[in-house]
């Protein structure tokens, strides 16, 4: 049975608050390289995906709910930083916070909708299930690129392994049959390349 509209709205706000606060605590108090899971765009995108997956039906409901989840999570993260670490509260409405909320809107729409697709059939189901795996595969690629950095190389390969394992775990959990899982992985690889290229374009535009 799918959750009602009020339940979805409440879950998006409460879930976003918890995501932001717990993410900050994860980064602050867990050791490297596990802490990098908190400092991860993939983790937040996959949170939006599973929100849509939980909604079960209604692409608009899933997209709006997942978007609210991520948008609320951003100031919640900075609020936790202010309360637990003494950061300036002004960061809640700083340009960097607004930029992350903008990206939260984009990720919420895409990955919230993907959560609905993953419960469907045919190629939509394959693409929907491939997207959360793809963001972990893409992030693993970026971590692999850091392995040449002497200051980072000791942990980079651990992060690569963690991201690849999480991506494959998602495929196992929601991919369906063995054939469907193989298709999901096959689609996730070019999607990961497309996401990597998008990050490069955005990074170039912001630099």
Coordinates of N, CA and C in Angstrom, one line a residue:
X1 N 0.8 -1.2 0.0 CA 0.0 0.0 0.0 C 0.9 1.3 0.0
X2 N 0.6 2.2 -0.9 CA 1.4 3.4 -1.0 C 1.1 4.3 0.1
X3 N 2.0 5.1 0.6 CA 1.8 6.1 1.7 C 0.9 7.2 1.1
X4 N 0.1 7.9 2.0 CA -0.7 9.0 1.6 C 0.1 10.3 1.3
X5 N -0.6 11.2 0.7 CA 0.1 12.5 0.4 C 0.6 13.2 1.7
X6 N -0.1 13.2 2.8 CA 0.3 13.8 4.0 C 1.5 13.1 4.6
X7 N 1.5 11.8 4.5 CA 2.6 11.0 5.0 C 3.8 11.3 4.2
X8 N 3.7 11.4 2.9 CA 4.9 11.7 2.0 C 5.4 13.1 2.4
X9 N 4.5 14.1 2.6 CA 5.0 15.4 2.9 C 5.7 15.4 4.2
X10 N 5.1 14.8 5.2 CA 5.8 14.8 6.5 C 7.1 14.0 6.5
X11 N 7.1 12.9 5.8 CA 8.4 12.1 5.7 C 9.5 12.9 5.0
X12 N 9.1 13.7 4.0 CA 10.1 14.4 3.3 C 10.8 15.5 4.2
X13 N 10.0 16.1 5.0 CA 10.5 17.2 5.9 C 11.3 16.5 7.1
X14 N 10.7 15.6 7.7 CA 11.4 14.9 8.8 C 12.7 14.1 8.3
X15 N 12.5 13.4 7.2 CA 13.6 12.7 6.6 C 14.7 13.6 6.2
X16 N 14.4 14.8 5.6 CA 15.4 15.7 5.2 C 16.2 16.3 6.4
X17 N 15.5 16.6 7.5 CA 16.1 17.1 8.7 C 17.1 16.0 9.2
X18 N 16.6 14.8 9.3 CA 17.5 13.7 9.8 C 18.7 13.4 8.9
X19 N 18.4 13.5 7.6 CA 19.5 13.2 6.6 C 20.6 14.3 6.8
X20 N 20.3 15.6 7.0 CA 21.3 16.6 7.1 C 22.0 16.5 8.4
X21 N 21.3 16.3 9.5 CA 21.9 16.2 10.8 C 22.8 15.0 11.0
X22 N 22.2 13.8 10.6 CA 23.0 12.6 10.7 C 24.2 12.5 9.8
X23 N 24.0 13.2 8.6 CA 25.2 13.2 7.7 C 26.3 14.0 8.3
X24 N 26.0 15.1 8.9 CA 27.1 15.9 9.6 C 27.7 15.1 10.7
X25 N 26.9 14.4 11.5 CA 27.5 13.6 12.6 C 28.3 12.5 12.1
X26 N 27.9 11.9 10.9 CA 28.6 10.8 10.3 C 30.0 11.2 9.9
X27 N 30.1 12.4 9.3 CA 31.4 12.9 8.8 C 32.3 13.3 10.0
X28 N 31.7 13.9 11.0 CA 32.4 14.5 12.1 C 33.0 13.4 13.0
X29 N 32.3 12.3 13.2 CA 32.7 11.4 14.3 C 33.1 10.0 13.8
X30 N 32.9 9.7 12.6 CA 33.3 8.4 12.1 C 34.7 8.5 11.4
X31 N 35.5 7.4 11.5 CA 36.9 7.5 10.9 C 36.9 7.4 9.4
X32 N 38.0 8.0 8.8 CA 38.2 7.9 7.4 C 38.7 6.4 7.2
X33 N 38.3 5.8 6.1 CA 37.6 6.3 4.9 C 36.0 6.2 5.0
X34 N 35.5 5.6 6.0 CA 34.1 5.4 6.1 C 33.3 6.7 6.2
X35 N 34.0 7.7 6.8 CA 33.4 9.1 6.9 C 33.1 9.7 5.5
X36 N 33.8 9.2 4.5 CA 33.6 9.8 3.2 C 32.2 9.5 2.6
X37 N 31.5 8.5 3.2 CA 30.2 8.2 2.7 C 29.2 9.3 3.1
X38 N 29.5 10.0 4.2 CA 28.7 11.2 4.5 C 29.0 12.4 3.6
X39 N 30.3 12.5 3.2 CA 30.7 13.6 2.4 C 30.6 13.2 0.9
X40 N 29.4 12.7 0.5 CA 29.2 12.0 -0.7 C 27.9 12.5 -1.4
X41 N 28.0 13.0 -2.6 CA 26.8 13.4 -3.4 C 26.0 12.1 -3.8
X42 N 26.7 11.0 -3.9 CA 26.0 9.7 -4.3 C 25.1 9.3 -3.2
X43 N 25.5 9.4 -1.9 CA 24.7 9.0 -0.8 C 23.4 9.8 -0.7
X44 N 23.5 11.1 -1.0 CA 22.3 12.0 -0.9 C 21.4 11.6 -2.1
X45 N 22.0 11.4 -3.3 CA 21.2 11.1 -4.5 C 20.4 9.8 -4.2
X46 N 21.1 8.8 -3.6 CA 20.5 7.5 -3.4 C 19.4 7.6 -2.3
X47 N 19.6 8.5 -1.4 CA 18.5 8.8 -0.4 C 17.3 9.3 -1.1
X48 N 17.4 10.1 -2.1 CA 16.3 10.6 -2.9 C 15.7 9.5 -3.7
X49 N 16.5 8.6 -4.2 CA 16.0 7.4 -4.9 C 15.1 6.5 -4.0
X50 N 15.6 6.2 -2.9 CA 14.9 5.3 -2.0 C 13.6 6.0 -1.4
X51 N 13.7 7.3 -1.4 CA 12.4 8.0 -1.0 C 11.4 7.7 -2.1
X52 N 11.8 7.9 -3.3 CA 10.8 7.7 -4.4 C 10.4 6.2 -4.5
X53 N 11.3 5.3 -4.2 CA 11.0 3.9 -4.2 C 10.0 3.6 -3.1
X54 N 10.1 4.3 -1.9 CA 9.2 4.1 -0.8 C 7.8 4.6 -1.2
X55 N 7.8 5.7 -1.9 CA 6.5 6.3 -2.3 C 5.7 5.4 -3.1
X56 N 6.4 4.6 -4.0 CA 5.8 3.4 -4.7 C 5.1 3.8 -6.0
X57 N 4.3 4.9 -6.0 CA 3.6 5.3 -7.2 C 3.4 6.8 -7.2
X58 N 3.2 7.3 -8.4 CA 3.0 8.8 -8.6 C 4.3 9.5 -8.7
X59 N 4.7 9.7 -10.0 CA 6.0 10.3 -10.3 C 6.1 11.7 -9.7
X60 N 5.0 12.5 -9.8 CA 5.1 13.8 -9.3 C 5.2 13.8 -7.8
X61 N 4.5 13.0 -7.1 CA 4.7 12.9 -5.6 C 6.1 12.5 -5.2
X62 N 6.6 11.5 -5.9 CA 8.0 11.1 -5.6 C 9.0 12.2 -5.9
X63 N 8.9 12.9 -7.0 CA 9.8 13.9 -7.4 C 9.7 15.1 -6.4
X64 N 8.5 15.5 -6.0 CA 8.4 16.6 -5.1 C 8.9 16.2 -3.7
X65 N 8.5 15.0 -3.3 CA 8.9 14.6 -1.9 C 10.4 14.4 -1.8
X66 N 11.0 13.8 -2.8 CA 12.5 13.6 -2.8 C 13.2 15.0 -2.9
X67 N 12.7 15.9 -3.7 CA 13.2 17.2 -3.8 C 13.2 17.9 -2.4
X68 N 12.0 17.9 -1.7 CA 11.9 18.5 -0.4 C 12.9 17.9 0.6
X69 N 13.0 16.5 0.5 CA 14.0 15.8 1.3 C 15.4 16.4 1.2
X70 N 15.9 16.6 0.0 CA 17.2 17.1 -0.2 C 17.4 18.6 0.1
X71 N 16.3 19.3 -0.2 CA 16.4 20.8 0.1 C 16.4 21.0 1.6
X72 N 15.6 20.3 2.3 CA 15.5 20.5 3.8 C 16.9 20.0 4.4
X73 N 17.5 19.0 3.8 CA 18.7 18.4 4.4 C 19.8 19.4 4.3
X74 N 19.9 20.3 3.4 CA 21.0 21.2 3.3 C 21.1 22.1 4.5
X75 N 20.1 22.9 4.8 CA 20.2 23.8 5.9 C 20.3 23.0 7.2
X76 N 19.7 21.8 7.3 CA 19.7 20.9 8.5 C 21.2 20.5 8.7
X77 N 21.9 20.2 7.7 CA 23.3 19.9 7.8 C 24.1 21.1 8.4
X78 N 23.9 22.3 7.8 CA 24.6 23.5 8.3 C 24.1 23.9 9.7
X79 N 22.9 23.6 10.1 CA 22.4 23.9 11.4 C 23.1 23.0 12.4
X80 N 23.3 21.7 12.0 CA 24.0 20.8 12.9 C 25.5 21.2 13.1
X81 N 26.1 21.7 12.0 CA 27.4 22.2 12.1 C 27.5 23.4 13.0
X82 N 26.5 24.3 13.0 CA 26.5 25.5 13.9 C 26.3 25.0 15.4
X83 N 25.4 24.1 15.6 CA 25.1 23.7 17.0 C 26.2 22.8 17.6
X84 N 26.7 21.9 16.8 CA 27.7 20.9 17.3 C 29.1 21.3 17.1
X85 N 29.4 22.2 16.2 CA 30.8 22.6 15.9 C 31.1 24.1 16.1
X86 N 30.0 24.8 16.3 CA 30.2 26.3 16.5 C 30.3 27.1 15.2
X87 N 29.9 26.5 14.1 CA 30.0 27.3 12.9 C 29.0 28.4 12.9
X88 N 29.2 29.4 12.0 CA 28.4 30.6 11.9 C 27.0 30.2 11.4
X89 N 25.9 30.6 12.0 CA 24.6 30.3 11.5 C 24.3 30.9 10.1
X90 N 25.1 32.0 9.8 CA 24.8 32.6 8.5 C 25.1 31.7 7.3
X91 N 25.8 30.6 7.5 CA 26.1 29.7 6.4 C 24.8 29.0 5.9
X92 N 23.7 29.0 6.8 CA 22.4 28.4 6.4 C 21.9 29.1 5.1
X93 N 22.1 30.4 5.0 CA 21.6 31.1 3.8 C 22.7 31.7 2.9
X94 N 23.9 31.1 3.0 CA 25.0 31.6 2.2 C 24.8 31.1 0.8
X95 N 25.6 31.7 -0.2 CA 25.5 31.2 -1.6 C 25.8 29.8 -1.7
X96 N 26.8 29.2 -1.0 CA 27.1 27.8 -1.1 C 25.9 26.9 -0.7
X97 N 25.2 27.3 0.3 CA 24.0 26.6 0.7 C 22.9 26.6 -0.3
X98 N 22.7 27.8 -0.9 CA 21.7 27.9 -2.0 C 22.1 27.1 -3.2
X99 N 23.4 27.0 -3.5 CA 23.8 26.2 -4.7 C 23.5 24.8 -4.4
X100 N 23.8 24.3 -3.2 CA 23.5 22.9 -2.9 C 22.0 22.6 -2.9
X101 N 21.2 23.6 -2.5 CA 19.8 23.3 -2.5 C 19.3 23.3 -4.0
X102 N 19.9 24.1 -4.8 CA 19.6 24.0 -6.3 C 19.9 22.6 -6.8
X103 N 21.1 22.1 -6.5 CA 21.4 20.8 -7.0 C 20.5 19.7 -6.3
X104 N 20.0 20.0 -5.1 CA 19.1 19.1 -4.4 C 17.8 19.0 -5.2
X105 N 17.4 20.1 -5.8 CA 16.2 20.1 -6.6 C 16.4 19.2 -7.8
X106 N 17.5 19.4 -8.5 CA 17.8 18.6 -9.7 C 17.8 17.1 -9.3
X107 N 18.6 16.8 -8.3 CA 18.8 15.4 -7.9 C 17.5 14.8 -7.4
X108 N 16.7 15.6 -6.7 CA 15.4 15.1 -6.1 C 14.5 14.7 -7.2
X109 N 14.4 15.5 -8.3 CA 13.5 15.2 -9.4 C 13.9 14.0 -10.1
X110 N 15.2 13.9 -10.4 CA 15.7 12.8 -11.2 C 15.7 11.5 -10.4
X111 N 16.2 11.5 -9.2 CA 16.3 10.2 -8.5 C 15.0 9.9 -7.8
X112 N 14.2 10.8 -7.4 CA 12.9 10.5 -6.9 C 12.1 9.8 -7.9
X113 N 12.1 10.3 -9.1 CA 11.4 9.7 -10.3 C 12.0 8.3 -10.6
X114 N 13.3 8.2 -10.5 CA 13.9 6.9 -10.7 C 13.5 5.8 -9.7
X115 N 13.2 6.2 -8.5 CA 12.7 5.3 -7.5 C 11.3 4.7 -7.9
X116 N 10.5 5.5 -8.6 CA 9.2 5.0 -9.1 C 9.5 4.1 -10.3
X117 N 10.3 4.5 -11.2 CA 10.7 3.7 -12.4 C 11.1 2.3 -12.0
X118 N 11.9 2.3 -10.9 CA 12.5 1.0 -10.5 C 11.5 0.0 -10.1
X119 N 10.3 0.4 -9.7 CA 9.2 -0.5 -9.4 C 8.3 -0.8 -10.6
X120 N 8.7 -0.3 -11.8 CA 7.9 -0.6 -13.0 C 8.3 -1.8 -13.7
X121 N 8.2 -1.8 -15.0 CA 8.5 -2.9 -15.8 C 9.3 -2.5 -17.0
X122 N 9.9 -3.4 -17.7 CA 10.6 -3.1 -19.0 C 11.8 -2.2 -18.8
X123 N 12.1 -1.4 -19.8 CA 13.4 -0.6 -19.8 C 13.3 0.5 -18.7
X124 N 12.1 1.0 -18.4 CA 12.0 2.1 -17.4 C 12.5 1.5 -16.0
X125 N 12.2 0.3 -15.8 CA 12.6 -0.4 -14.5 C 14.1 -0.5 -14.5
X126 N 14.7 -0.9 -15.7 CA 16.1 -1.1 -15.8 C 16.9 0.3 -15.5
X127 N 16.4 1.3 -16.2 CA 17.0 2.6 -16.0 C 16.9 3.1 -14.6
X128 N 15.7 3.0 -14.1 CA 15.4 3.4 -12.7 C 16.4 2.8 -11.7
X129 N 16.5 1.4 -11.8 CA 17.4 0.7 -10.9 C 18.9 1.0 -11.2
X130 N 19.2 1.4 -12.4 CA 20.6 1.6 -12.8 C 21.1 3.0 -12.3
X131 N 20.2 3.9 -12.1 CA 20.7 5.3 -11.7 C 21.4 5.3 -10.3
X132 N 20.8 4.7 -9.3 CA 21.5 4.8 -8.0 C 22.8 4.0 -8.0
X133 N 22.9 2.9 -8.8 CA 24.2 2.2 -8.9 C 25.2 3.1 -9.7
X134 N 24.7 3.8 -10.7 CA 25.5 4.6 -11.5 C 26.2 5.7 -10.7
X135 N 25.5 6.3 -9.8 CA 26.1 7.4 -9.0 C 27.2 6.9 -8.1
X136 N 27.1 5.7 -7.6 CA 28.2 5.1 -6.8 C 29.3 4.7 -7.7
X137 N 29.0 4.2 -8.9 CA 30.1 3.8 -9.8 C 30.9 5.1 -10.3
X138 N 30.1 6.2 -10.5 CA 30.8 7.4 -10.9 C 31.7 8.0 -9.8
X139 N 31.2 7.9 -8.6 CA 31.9 8.4 -7.4 C 33.2 7.5 -7.2
X140 N 33.1 6.2 -7.5 CA 34.2 5.3 -7.4 C 35.3 5.7 -8.4
X141 N 34.8 6.1 -9.6 CA 35.8 6.6 -10.6 C 36.5 7.8 -10.1
X142 N 35.8 8.8 -9.5 CA 36.5 10.0 -9.0 C 37.5 9.7 -7.9
X143 N 37.1 8.8 -7.0 CA 38.0 8.4 -6.0 C 39.3 7.7 -6.5
X144 N 39.1 6.9 -7.6 CA 40.2 6.2 -8.2 C 41.2 7.3 -8.8
X145 N 40.6 8.4 -9.3 CA 41.4 9.5 -9.8 C 42.3 10.1 -8.8
X146 N 41.8 10.1 -7.5 CA 42.6 10.7 -6.4 C 43.7 9.8 -5.9
X147 N 43.7 8.6 -6.4 CA 44.7 7.6 -5.8 C 46.2 8.1 -6.2
X148 N 46.3 8.9 -7.2 CA 47.6 9.4 -7.5 C 48.1 10.6 -6.6
X149 N 47.2 11.1 -5.8 CA 47.5 12.1 -4.9 C 48.2 11.6 -3.6
X150 N 49.4 11.9 -3.3 CA 50.1 11.3 -2.2 C 49.4 11.5 -0.9
X151 N 48.7 12.6 -0.7 CA 48.0 12.9 0.5 C 46.7 12.2 0.7
X152 N 46.3 11.5 -0.4 CA 45.0 10.8 -0.3 C 45.0 9.4 -0.7
X153 N 46.1 8.9 -1.3 CA 46.1 7.6 -1.9 C 45.8 6.5 -0.9
X154 N 46.2 6.7 0.3 CA 46.1 5.6 1.3 C 44.6 5.2 1.5
X155 N 43.7 6.1 1.3 CA 42.3 5.8 1.5 C 41.5 5.7 0.3
X156 N 42.0 6.2 -0.8 CA 41.2 6.3 -2.1 C 40.7 4.9 -2.5
X157 N 41.5 3.9 -2.5 CA 41.1 2.6 -3.0 C 40.1 2.0 -2.0
X158 N 40.1 2.3 -0.8 CA 39.0 1.8 0.1 C 37.7 2.4 -0.3
X159 N 37.7 3.7 -0.6 CA 36.5 4.4 -1.0 C 36.0 3.9 -2.4
X160 N 36.9 3.5 -3.3 CA 36.5 2.9 -4.5 C 35.8 1.6 -4.2
X161 N 36.4 0.8 -3.4 CA 35.8 -0.5 -3.1 C 34.4 -0.4 -2.4
X162 N 34.3 0.6 -1.5 CA 33.0 0.8 -0.8 C 32.0 1.2 -1.8
X163 N 32.3 2.2 -2.6 CA 31.3 2.7 -3.6 C 30.9 1.6 -4.6
X164 N 31.8 0.8 -5.1 CA 31.5 -0.2 -6.0 C 30.6 -1.3 -5.3
X165 N 30.9 -1.6 -4.1 CA 30.2 -2.6 -3.3 C 28.7 -2.1 -3.1
X166 N 28.6 -0.8 -2.8 CA 27.3 -0.3 -2.5 C 26.4 -0.2 -3.8
X167 N 27.1 0.1 -4.9 CA 26.4 0.1 -6.2 C 25.9 -1.2 -6.6
X168 N 26.7 -2.2 -6.4 CA 26.3 -3.6 -6.7 C 25.3 -4.1 -5.8
X169 N 25.4 -3.7 -4.5 CA 24.4 -4.2 -3.5 C 23.0 -3.7 -3.9
X170 N 22.9 -2.4 -4.4 CA 21.6 -1.9 -4.8 C 21.1 -2.7 -6.0
X171 N 22.0 -3.1 -6.9 CA 21.5 -3.9 -8.1 C 21.0 -5.2 -7.6
X172 N 21.6 -5.8 -6.6 CA 21.2 -7.1 -6.1 C 19.8 -7.0 -5.4
X173 N 19.7 -5.9 -4.6 CA 18.4 -5.7 -3.9 C 17.2 -5.4 -4.7
X174 N 17.4 -4.6 -5.8 CA 16.2 -4.1 -6.5 C 16.2 -4.5 -8.0
X175 N 17.3 -5.2 -8.4 CA 17.4 -5.5 -9.8 C 16.5 -6.5 -10.4
X176 N 16.0 -7.4 -9.5 CA 15.1 -8.5 -10.0 C 15.8 -9.7 -10.4
X177 N 15.5 -10.3 -11.5 CA 16.1 -11.5 -12.0 C 17.6 -11.3 -12.3
X178 N 18.3 -12.5 -12.4 CA 19.7 -12.4 -12.8 C 19.9 -11.6 -14.1
X179 N 19.1 -11.9 -15.1 CA 19.2 -11.3 -16.4 C 18.9 -9.8 -16.2
X180 N 17.9 -9.4 -15.4 CA 17.6 -8.0 -15.2 C 18.7 -7.3 -14.5
X181 N 19.3 -7.9 -13.5 CA 20.5 -7.3 -12.8 C 21.6 -7.1 -13.8
X182 N 21.9 -8.0 -14.7 CA 23.0 -7.8 -15.6 C 22.7 -6.6 -16.5
X183 N 21.4 -6.5 -16.9 CA 21.0 -5.3 -17.7 C 21.2 -4.0 -17.0
X184 N 20.8 -4.1 -15.7 CA 21.0 -2.9 -14.8 C 22.4 -2.4 -14.8
X185 N 23.3 -3.4 -14.5 CA 24.8 -3.0 -14.5 C 25.3 -2.5 -15.8
X186 N 24.8 -3.1 -16.9 CA 25.2 -2.7 -18.3 C 24.8 -1.3 -18.5
X187 N 23.6 -0.9 -18.1 CA 23.1 0.4 -18.3 C 23.7 1.4 -17.3
X188 N 24.1 1.0 -16.1 CA 24.7 1.8 -15.1 C 26.0 2.4 -15.5
X189 N 26.8 1.6 -16.2 CA 28.1 2.0 -16.6 C 28.1 3.2 -17.5
X190 N 27.4 3.3 -18.6 CA 27.4 4.5 -19.4 C 26.7 5.6 -18.7
X191 N 25.7 5.3 -17.8 CA 25.1 6.4 -17.0 C 26.1 7.0 -16.1
X192 N 27.0 6.2 -15.5 CA 28.1 6.7 -14.6 C 29.0 7.6 -15.4
X193 N 29.3 7.2 -16.7 CA 30.2 8.0 -17.5 C 29.5 9.4 -17.8
X194 N 28.2 9.4 -18.0 CA 27.5 10.6 -18.3 C 27.5 11.5 -17.1
X195 N 27.3 10.9 -15.9 CA 27.3 11.7 -14.6 C 28.7 12.3 -14.4
X196 N 29.7 11.5 -14.7 CA 31.1 12.0 -14.5 C 31.3 13.2 -15.4
X197 N 30.9 13.1 -16.7 CA 31.0 14.2 -17.6 C 30.3 15.4 -17.1
X198 N 29.1 15.2 -16.5 CA 28.3 16.3 -16.0 C 29.0 17.0 -14.9
X199 N 29.6 16.3 -14.0 CA 30.4 16.9 -12.9 C 31.5 17.7 -13.4
X200 N 32.2 17.2 -14.5 CA 33.3 17.9 -15.1 C 32.8 19.2 -15.7
X201 N 31.7 19.2 -16.3 CA 31.1 20.4 -16.9 C 30.7 21.4 -15.9
X202 N 30.1 20.9 -14.8 CA 29.6 21.8 -13.7 C 30.8 22.4 -13.0
X203 N 31.8 21.6 -12.7 CA 33.0 22.0 -12.1 C 33.8 23.1 -12.9
X204 N 33.8 22.9 -14.2 CA 34.4 23.9 -15.1 C 33.7 25.2 -15.1
X205 N 32.3 25.1 -15.1 CA 31.5 26.3 -15.1 C 31.6 27.1 -13.8
X206 N 31.8 26.4 -12.7 CA 31.9 27.1 -11.4 C 33.3 27.6 -11.1
X207 N 34.3 27.1 -11.8 CA 35.7 27.5 -11.5 C 36.0 28.8 -12.1

